[in-house]
CSV table of C-alpha atoms and ligand atoms in Angstrom, one decimal:
chain,number,residue,atom,x,y,z
B,125,UNK,CA,31.3,17.5,-21.5
B,126,UNK,CA,31.1,21.1,-20.8
B,127,UNK,CA,29.0,22.3,-17.9
B,128,UNK,CA,28.0,25.0,-19.5
B,129,UNK,CA,26.5,25.5,-22.8
B,130,UNK,CA,26.7,28.8,-24.9
B,131,UNK,CA,23.5,30.2,-26.3
B,132,UNK,CA,22.2,33.0,-28.3
B,133,UNK,CA,18.9,33.7,-26.5
B,134,UNK,CA,16.6,36.5,-27.6
B,135,UNK,CA,15.6,38.3,-24.6
B,136,UNK,CA,13.0,41.5,-26.2
B,137,UNK,CA,11.9,41.3,-29.8
B,138,UNK,CA,15.0,42.1,-32.2
B,139,UNK,CA,17.6,41.5,-29.1
B,140,UNK,CA,20.1,38.6,-28.7
B,141,UNK,CA,22.2,38.1,-26.0
B,142,UNK,CA,25.1,35.4,-25.6
B,143,UNK,CA,24.6,33.7,-22.7
B,144,UNK,CA,26.0,30.7,-20.6
B,145,UNK,CA,23.0,28.4,-19.4
B,146,UNK,CA,23.5,25.2,-17.2
B,147,UNK,CA,23.6,21.7,-19.1
B,148,UNK,CA,20.6,20.0,-18.4
B,149,UNK,CA,20.3,16.6,-17.0
B,150,UNK,CA,19.4,14.3,-19.7
B,151,UNK,CA,16.5,11.9,-18.7
B,152,UNK,CA,17.0,8.1,-20.2
B,153,UNK,CA,14.5,8.7,-23.1
B,154,UNK,CA,16.2,12.0,-23.9
B,155,UNK,CA,19.6,13.1,-25.7
B,156,UNK,CA,21.3,15.9,-26.3
B,157,UNK,CA,22.6,17.2,-30.2
B,158,UNK,CA,25.9,19.1,-30.6
B,159,UNK,CA,24.5,21.6,-32.9
B,160,UNK,CA,26.7,21.7,-35.9
B,161,UNK,CA,24.5,24.3,-38.1
B,162,UNK,CA,21.2,26.2,-37.6
B,163,UNK,CA,19.7,27.5,-40.7
B,164,UNK,CA,17.7,30.9,-40.8
B,165,UNK,CA,15.1,31.5,-42.9
B,166,UNK,CA,12.2,33.9,-43.4
B,167,UNK,CA,10.2,33.1,-40.5
B,168,UNK,CA,13.3,33.6,-38.2
B,169,UNK,CA,13.2,37.5,-39.5
B,170,UNK,CA,9.4,37.8,-38.7
B,171,UNK,CA,9.6,36.0,-35.4
B,172,UNK,CA,12.6,38.0,-34.2
B,173,UNK,CA,10.8,41.3,-34.7
B,174,UNK,CA,7.5,39.8,-33.5
B,175,UNK,CA,8.2,37.1,-31.0
B,176,UNK,CA,5.2,34.3,-31.1
B,177,UNK,CA,6.2,32.9,-27.6
B,178,UNK,CA,7.5,35.4,-24.5
B,179,UNK,CA,11.1,35.3,-24.1
B,180,UNK,CA,13.8,34.0,-23.4
B,181,UNK,CA,13.9,32.1,-26.6
B,182,UNK,CA,16.6,30.2,-28.2
B,183,UNK,CA,15.8,30.6,-32.1
B,184,UNK,CA,17.0,28.6,-34.7
B,185,UNK,CA,14.4,25.4,-35.9
B,186,UNK,CA,16.4,24.2,-38.7
B,187,UNK,CA,19.1,22.2,-37.1
B,188,UNK,CA,21.7,19.9,-38.1
B,189,UNK,CA,24.0,18.1,-35.3
B,190,UNK,CA,25.7,15.0,-33.8
B,191,UNK,CA,24.2,13.0,-30.9
B,192,UNK,CA,26.7,13.7,-27.9
B,193,UNK,CA,24.9,12.1,-25.7
B,194,UNK,CA,21.6,9.7,-25.5
B,195,UNK,CA,19.7,7.9,-23.0
B,196,UNK,CA,19.4,4.0,-23.2
B,197,UNK,CA,15.5,4.5,-24.0
B,198,UNK,CA,16.0,7.1,-26.3
B,199,UNK,CA,18.9,4.8,-28.0
B,200,UNK,CA,16.2,1.9,-28.3
B,201,UNK,CA,13.3,3.8,-29.5
B,202,UNK,CA,15.1,6.1,-32.0
B,203,UNK,CA,17.9,3.6,-33.0
B,204,UNK,CA,20.4,6.7,-32.7
B,205,UNK,CA,23.7,6.7,-30.6
B,206,UNK,CA,26.3,9.1,-29.7
B,207,UNK,CA,28.1,10.1,-32.9
B,208,UNK,CA,25.4,9.9,-35.3
B,209,UNK,CA,24.4,13.1,-37.8
B,210,UNK,CA,21.2,14.0,-37.5
B,211,UNK,CA,18.6,16.5,-38.8
B,212,UNK,CA,16.2,17.5,-36.4
B,213,UNK,CA,12.6,18.9,-37.6
B,214,UNK,CA,11.2,21.8,-35.6
B,215,UNK,CA,8.2,19.9,-34.9
B,216,UNK,CA,7.8,18.1,-31.6
B,217,UNK,CA,4.5,16.2,-31.5
B,218,UNK,CA,2.6,14.1,-28.9
B,219,UNK,CA,2.5,10.8,-30.5
B,220,UNK,CA,-0.6,10.2,-29.3
B,221,UNK,CA,-3.4,12.0,-31.4
B,222,UNK,CA,-4.7,11.4,-34.7
B,223,UNK,CA,-2.5,13.5,-36.5
B,224,UNK,CA,0.8,12.0,-35.2
B,225,UNK,CA,-0.6,8.4,-35.8
B,226,UNK,CA,-1.2,9.6,-39.6
B,227,UNK,CA,2.4,10.6,-40.1
B,228,UNK,CA,1.2,14.2,-39.8
B,229,UNK,CA,2.5,15.3,-36.7
B,230,UNK,CA,3.2,18.8,-38.5
B,231,UNK,CA,-0.8,19.1,-37.5
B,232,UNK,CA,-0.2,18.2,-34.1
B,233,UNK,CA,-1.7,20.1,-31.2
B,234,UNK,CA,1.4,19.9,-29.2
B,235,UNK,CA,3.6,21.6,-31.5
B,236,UNK,CA,1.1,24.2,-32.9
B,237,UNK,CA,2.4,27.5,-31.1
B,238,UNK,CA,-0.5,29.2,-33.2
B,239,UNK,CA,-3.5,27.4,-31.0
B,240,UNK,CA,-1.6,26.1,-27.7
B,241,UNK,CA,0.3,28.6,-25.6
B,242,UNK,CA,2.4,25.3,-24.1
B,243,UNK,CA,3.2,24.3,-27.4
B,244,UNK,CA,7.1,22.9,-27.9
B,245,UNK,CA,8.7,23.7,-31.3
B,246,UNK,CA,12.3,24.0,-31.8
B,247,UNK,CA,13.0,27.8,-32.2
B,248,UNK,CA,9.7,28.9,-30.8
B,249,UNK,CA,9.3,27.4,-27.3
B,250,UNK,CA,10.4,29.4,-24.1
B,251,UNK,CA,14.1,28.6,-22.5
B,252,UNK,CA,11.9,28.7,-19.4
B,253,UNK,CA,10.6,25.3,-19.9
B,254,UNK,CA,12.4,22.4,-18.4
B,255,UNK,CA,15.2,21.4,-20.3
B,256,UNK,CA,15.5,24.9,-21.5
B,257,UNK,CA,17.9,24.3,-25.0
B,258,UNK,CA,14.7,24.6,-27.4
B,259,UNK,CA,16.7,25.9,-30.3
B,260,UNK,CA,19.4,25.7,-32.4
B,261,UNK,CA,21.2,28.9,-31.6
B,262,UNK,CA,23.1,27.0,-29.1
B,263,UNK,CA,25.7,24.6,-28.7
B,264,UNK,CA,23.6,22.0,-27.4
B,265,UNK,CA,20.2,21.2,-28.4
B,266,UNK,CA,17.6,18.8,-26.0
B,267,UNK,CA,16.1,15.9,-27.9
B,268,UNK,CA,13.0,14.6,-26.2
B,269,UNK,CA,12.0,10.9,-27.4
B,270,UNK,CA,9.1,12.7,-29.5
B,271,UNK,CA,11.6,14.8,-31.9
B,272,UNK,CA,11.7,13.8,-35.1
B,273,UNK,CA,15.2,13.3,-36.1
B,274,UNK,CA,16.2,12.0,-39.8
B,275,UNK,CA,19.7,10.4,-39.9
B,276,UNK,CA,21.9,12.3,-42.6
B,277,UNK,CA,23.6,10.2,-45.2
B,278,UNK,CA,27.1,9.5,-45.5
B,279,UNK,CA,28.9,12.1,-47.7
B,280,UNK,CA,26.2,14.9,-46.9
B,281,UNK,CA,28.2,17.6,-45.1
B,282,UNK,CA,26.4,19.3,-42.0
B,283,UNK,CA,25.9,22.6,-43.6
B,284,UNK,CA,24.6,20.8,-46.9
B,285,UNK,CA,21.9,19.1,-44.5
B,286,UNK,CA,21.4,22.4,-43.4
B,287,UNK,CA,19.1,22.9,-46.5
B,288,UNK,CA,16.7,20.0,-45.8
B,289,UNK,CA,14.0,22.3,-44.5
B,290,UNK,CA,13.8,24.6,-47.5
B,291,UNK,CA,14.0,21.5,-49.9
B,292,UNK,CA,11.7,19.8,-48.0
B,293,UNK,CA,9.3,22.2,-48.2
B,294,UNK,CA,9.8,22.3,-51.9
B,295,UNK,CA,9.2,18.6,-52.4
B,296,UNK,CA,6.0,18.9,-50.3
B,297,UNK,CA,4.9,21.9,-51.3
B,298,UNK,CA,5.4,21.4,-55.2
B,299,UNK,CA,5.0,17.5,-55.5
B,300,UNK,CA,2.7,16.5,-52.8
B,301,UNK,CA,0.3,19.7,-52.1
B,302,UNK,CA,0.4,21.0,-55.9
B,303,UNK,CA,1.0,17.6,-57.7
B,304,UNK,CA,3.7,18.7,-59.7
B,305,UNK,CA,4.4,15.6,-61.8
B,306,UNK,CA,5.7,14.6,-65.6
B,307,UNK,CA,5.3,17.3,-67.9
B,308,UNK,CA,4.0,19.9,-65.8
B,309,UNK,CA,4.1,23.2,-66.5
B,310,UNK,CA,4.5,25.7,-63.8
B,311,UNK,CA,5.0,29.2,-62.5
B,312,UNK,CA,7.5,30.1,-59.3
B,313,UNK,CA,6.8,33.3,-57.9
B,314,UNK,CA,10.2,34.8,-55.8
B,315,UNK,CA,14.0,33.3,-56.1
B,316,UNK,CA,14.4,32.6,-52.7
B,317,UNK,CA,15.6,29.6,-50.5
B,318,UNK,CA,12.0,28.3,-51.1
B,319,UNK,CA,11.2,29.5,-54.7
B,320,UNK,CA,14.9,27.7,-55.8
B,321,UNK,CA,14.1,24.9,-53.6
B,322,UNK,CA,10.7,24.4,-55.8
B,323,UNK,CA,12.5,24.8,-58.8
B,324,UNK,CA,14.8,21.8,-58.0
B,325,UNK,CA,11.9,19.6,-56.7
B,326,UNK,CA,10.0,20.5,-60.0
B,327,UNK,CA,12.7,19.7,-62.3
B,328,UNK,CA,13.2,16.3,-60.5
B,329,UNK,CA,9.8,15.5,-61.4
B,330,UNK,CA,9.9,16.0,-64.9
B,331,UNK,CA,8.1,19.5,-65.0
B,332,UNK,CA,8.5,20.3,-68.8
B,333,UNK,CA,8.3,24.3,-68.5
B,334,UNK,CA,9.5,26.0,-65.2
B,335,UNK,CA,9.3,29.8,-65.0
B,336,UNK,CA,10.5,31.7,-62.1
B,337,UNK,CA,9.6,35.3,-61.3
B,338,UNK,CA,11.7,37.7,-59.3
B,339,UNK,CA,12.5,41.4,-59.5
B,340,UNK,CA,15.7,43.3,-60.9
B,341,UNK,CA,17.5,43.0,-57.4
B,342,UNK,CA,16.7,39.3,-57.7
B,343,UNK,CA,19.5,38.9,-61.0
B,344,UNK,CA,21.7,36.9,-58.9
B,345,UNK,CA,19.2,34.5,-58.2
B,346,UNK,CA,17.5,34.6,-61.4
B,347,UNK,CA,20.7,33.2,-62.7
B,348,UNK,CA,21.2,30.3,-59.9
B,349,UNK,CA,17.3,29.8,-61.0
B,350,UNK,CA,18.3,29.2,-64.4
B,351,UNK,CA,21.4,26.9,-63.2
B,352,UNK,CA,19.3,24.9,-60.9
B,353,UNK,CA,16.7,24.1,-63.9
B,354,UNK,CA,14.3,26.7,-64.7
B,355,UNK,CA,13.6,27.1,-68.5
B,356,UNK,CA,12.9,30.9,-68.1
B,357,UNK,CA,12.9,33.7,-65.9
B,358,UNK,CA,10.9,36.6,-65.9
B,359,UNK,CA,12.0,40.3,-64.1
B,360,UNK,CA,8.6,41.7,-62.9
B,361,UNK,CA,10.0,45.3,-62.9
B,362,UNK,CA,11.1,45.0,-66.6
B,363,UNK,CA,8.2,43.3,-68.2
B,364,UNK,CA,4.7,42.6,-67.9
B,365,UNK,CA,5.1,38.8,-66.3
B,366,UNK,CA,1.2,38.0,-67.4
B,367,UNK,CA,2.0,38.3,-71.1
B,368,UNK,CA,5.6,36.8,-71.4
B,369,UNK,CA,3.6,33.5,-69.5
B,370,UNK,CA,1.0,33.6,-71.8
B,371,UNK,CA,3.7,33.5,-74.9
B,372,UNK,CA,5.6,30.7,-73.4
B,373,UNK,CA,3.1,28.6,-72.8
B,374,UNK,CA,1.3,29.4,-76.3
B,375,UNK,CA,-1.5,31.3,-74.4
B,376,UNK,CA,-2.6,28.2,-72.5
B,377,UNK,CA,-1.1,29.2,-69.0
B,378,UNK,CA,0.5,27.1,-66.7
B,379,UNK,CA,-0.7,24.1,-64.6
B,380,UNK,CA,0.8,25.2,-60.9
B,381,UNK,CA,1.0,28.0,-59.3
B,382,UNK,CA,3.9,28.2,-56.2
B,383,UNK,CA,3.7,31.4,-54.3
B,384,UNK,CA,7.3,31.7,-52.7
B,385,UNK,CA,7.3,35.7,-52.3
B,386,UNK,CA,6.1,35.6,-48.5
B,387,UNK,CA,4.9,38.5,-47.7
B,388,UNK,CA,4.9,40.6,-51.2
B,389,UNK,CA,1.3,41.4,-50.7
B,390,UNK,CA,-1.5,40.7,-53.2
B,391,UNK,CA,0.3,41.4,-56.7
B,392,UNK,CA,1.5,37.6,-57.0
B,393,UNK,CA,-1.8,35.9,-55.9
B,394,UNK,CA,-3.7,38.0,-58.9
B,395,UNK,CA,-0.7,37.2,-61.1
B,396,UNK,CA,-0.9,33.3,-60.2
B,397,UNK,CA,-4.9,33.3,-61.0
B,398,UNK,CA,-4.3,34.9,-64.1
B,399,UNK,CA,-1.5,32.7,-65.3
B,400,UNK,CA,-3.2,29.9,-64.6
B,401,UNK,CA,-4.4,27.6,-67.3
B,402,UNK,CA,-7.9,27.7,-68.5
B,403,UNK,CA,-9.6,25.5,-66.0
B,404,UNK,CA,-8.4,23.2,-63.2
B,405,UNK,CA,-5.2,25.1,-62.5
B,406,UNK,CA,-3.4,24.8,-59.0
B,407,UNK,CA,-2.0,27.5,-56.9
B,408,UNK,CA,-0.1,27.5,-53.5
B,409,UNK,CA,-0.1,30.3,-51.4
B,410,UNK,CA,1.8,31.1,-48.0
B,411,UNK,CA,-0.2,33.9,-47.6
B,412,UNK,CA,0.7,36.4,-44.8
B,413,UNK,CA,-2.0,38.9,-45.6
B,414,UNK,CA,-4.8,39.2,-42.9
B,415,UNK,CA,-6.9,40.5,-45.3
B,416,UNK,CA,-7.5,40.6,-48.8
B,417,UNK,CA,-9.8,43.2,-50.4
B,418,UNK,CA,-11.5,42.4,-53.7
B,419,UNK,CA,-10.3,39.1,-53.9
B,420,UNK,CA,-11.4,37.9,-57.2
B,421,UNK,CA,-13.4,34.8,-56.1
B,422,UNK,CA,-15.4,34.9,-58.9
B,423,UNK,CA,-12.5,34.5,-61.3
B,424,UNK,CA,-11.4,31.6,-59.0
B,425,UNK,CA,-14.5,29.8,-59.1
B,426,UNK,CA,-15.0,30.2,-63.2
B,427,UNK,CA,-11.3,28.7,-63.6
B,428,UNK,CA,-12.3,26.3,-61.2
B,429,UNK,CA,-8.9,26.7,-59.3
B,430,UNK,CA,-7.7,25.0,-56.4
B,431,UNK,CA,-6.4,27.2,-54.2
B,432,UNK,CA,-4.2,25.0,-51.4
B,433,UNK,CA,-1.9,26.4,-48.5
B,434,UNK,CA,1.7,25.5,-48.1
B,435,UNK,CA,1.9,24.5,-44.3
B,436,UNK,CA,5.5,22.8,-43.3
B,437,UNK,CA,6.7,19.2,-44.5
B,438,UNK,CA,6.0,15.1,-43.6
B,439,UNK,CA,8.5,13.1,-42.6
B,440,UNK,CA,8.8,11.4,-46.0
B,441,UNK,CA,9.7,14.9,-47.7
B,442,UNK,CA,12.5,15.1,-45.5
B,443,UNK,CA,13.8,11.7,-46.3
B,444,UNK,CA,13.7,12.7,-50.0
B,445,UNK,CA,15.3,15.9,-49.7
B,446,UNK,CA,18.2,14.2,-47.8
B,447,UNK,CA,18.4,11.7,-50.6
B,448,UNK,CA,18.7,14.7,-53.1
B,449,UNK,CA,21.5,16.4,-51.3
B,450,UNK,CA,23.5,13.0,-51.4
B,451,UNK,CA,22.6,12.1,-54.8
B,452,UNK,CA,24.8,15.5,-55.8
B,453,UNK,CA,22.5,15.9,-58.8
B,454,UNK,CA,22.0,19.6,-58.5
B,455,UNK,CA,25.0,22.3,-57.5
B,456,UNK,CA,22.6,22.7,-54.2
B,457,UNK,CA,25.7,24.1,-52.0
B,458,UNK,CA,25.4,27.2,-54.2
B,459,UNK,CA,22.3,27.6,-52.1
B,460,UNK,CA,24.6,28.2,-48.9
B,461,UNK,CA,25.8,32.0,-49.2
B,462,UNK,CA,26.5,33.3,-45.9
B,463,UNK,CA,27.5,31.5,-42.5
B,464,UNK,CA,28.1,33.4,-38.9
B,465,UNK,CA,29.3,32.1,-35.5
B,466,UNK,CA,27.0,32.0,-32.4
B,467,UNK,CA,27.7,35.4,-31.3
B,468,UNK,CA,26.4,37.1,-34.8
B,469,UNK,CA,23.0,35.5,-34.4
B,470,UNK,CA,21.4,39.0,-34.7
B,471,UNK,CA,23.5,40.0,-38.0
B,472,UNK,CA,22.7,36.5,-39.1
B,473,UNK,CA,19.0,37.2,-38.7
B,474,UNK,CA,19.2,40.8,-40.0
B,475,UNK,CA,21.4,39.4,-43.0
B,476,UNK,CA,18.4,36.9,-44.1
B,477,UNK,CA,15.9,39.9,-43.5
B,478,UNK,CA,18.1,41.9,-46.5
B,479,UNK,CA,19.2,44.9,-43.5
B,480,UNK,CA,22.7,44.5,-45.1
B,481,UNK,CA,22.0,45.3,-48.3
B,482,UNK,CA,24.0,41.7,-49.4
B,483,UNK,CA,22.2,39.2,-51.4
B,484,UNK,CA,21.7,36.2,-48.8
B,485,UNK,CA,20.0,33.3,-50.2
B,486,UNK,CA,20.7,30.7,-47.3
B,487,UNK,CA,22.1,31.6,-44.1
B,488,UNK,CA,23.6,29.4,-41.1
B,489,UNK,CA,24.7,29.8,-37.7
B,490,UNK,CA,27.5,27.8,-36.9
B,491,UNK,CA,27.5,27.5,-32.8
B,492,UNK,CA,30.8,26.2,-32.8
B,493,UNK,CA,32.6,28.3,-35.3
B,494,UNK,CA,34.9,31.0,-33.8
B,495,UNK,CA,33.9,34.4,-33.3
U,92,ZN,ZN1,12.6,28.2,-41.8
U,93,ZN,ZN1,0.0,14.4,-31.7
């Protein structure tokens, strides 16, 4: 095995350097993952511009690879040996707290960078910490015993497995958080990788009506939404979405609204409140707004709306996402639009951010691809 590891290291906000790092010594209860694919999402765009942890940081929080080296205790505890392909969640729970015992390690404080400056989370944690390989934008990733790993089924390529994160969020938010089920009517706002993943989850669960909104520049994504199972798509720059939604639901409104516009401001939330059925609708938001002046709380109360937060995923949703990918039931490979070698990490993130003008849905970094 090489003594050095090539990594794309964020050294300052909006700046990445390719560096050779020392291969860490792996403890008996740890392992090394040879990273095949590191998926990039909108969160990376935000973290690149405004890092939540001090640099240097190796980004990359949606990681798939092969176990390259495993300590004996690690193998015993995890049931994983060298050569196994795994998807690694970005959370690194403590496995001592109540959340971890409930299987809700996504809420564990040991991995919550918002409240714990010493948190461990792939793609977030400083490379100055022990074992330093804490992100997927590198040839290898360090796996402690408390990393959360999922075995990738045979027949699922690494690149396809790179879609587990958005897909597991789709399953978690639509089915678990919002309770979409057989015959549900759903409005999904925003046809990005996240919105499109919600389409697949809702379709698989038996939703009877799936409406997806986007803008004129989303034309290709809206047609992909149709291909993945959306019944209707609405270009909100060309027609009034509320009128159309009420028309499609015979004036009734939808059962569930999933706001996947991430950062589009107040408009999708306001539309969601109006598009929901007369009583007891559910809306899931992933709001970035620090303040919401004139929020129509009265309307929310009158319609008895349940407003819920999208916040990551649990273990089961990742397993279901892997099963979904293995089934080949939906042309999910069409979500993978771009891939870049390690040396182009900066360009890869900026492509997700729309800076290149290309229409990228899901972008992967391939640490072993030739530059
Ligand atoms: Zn992500
Ligand atoms: Zn914990």
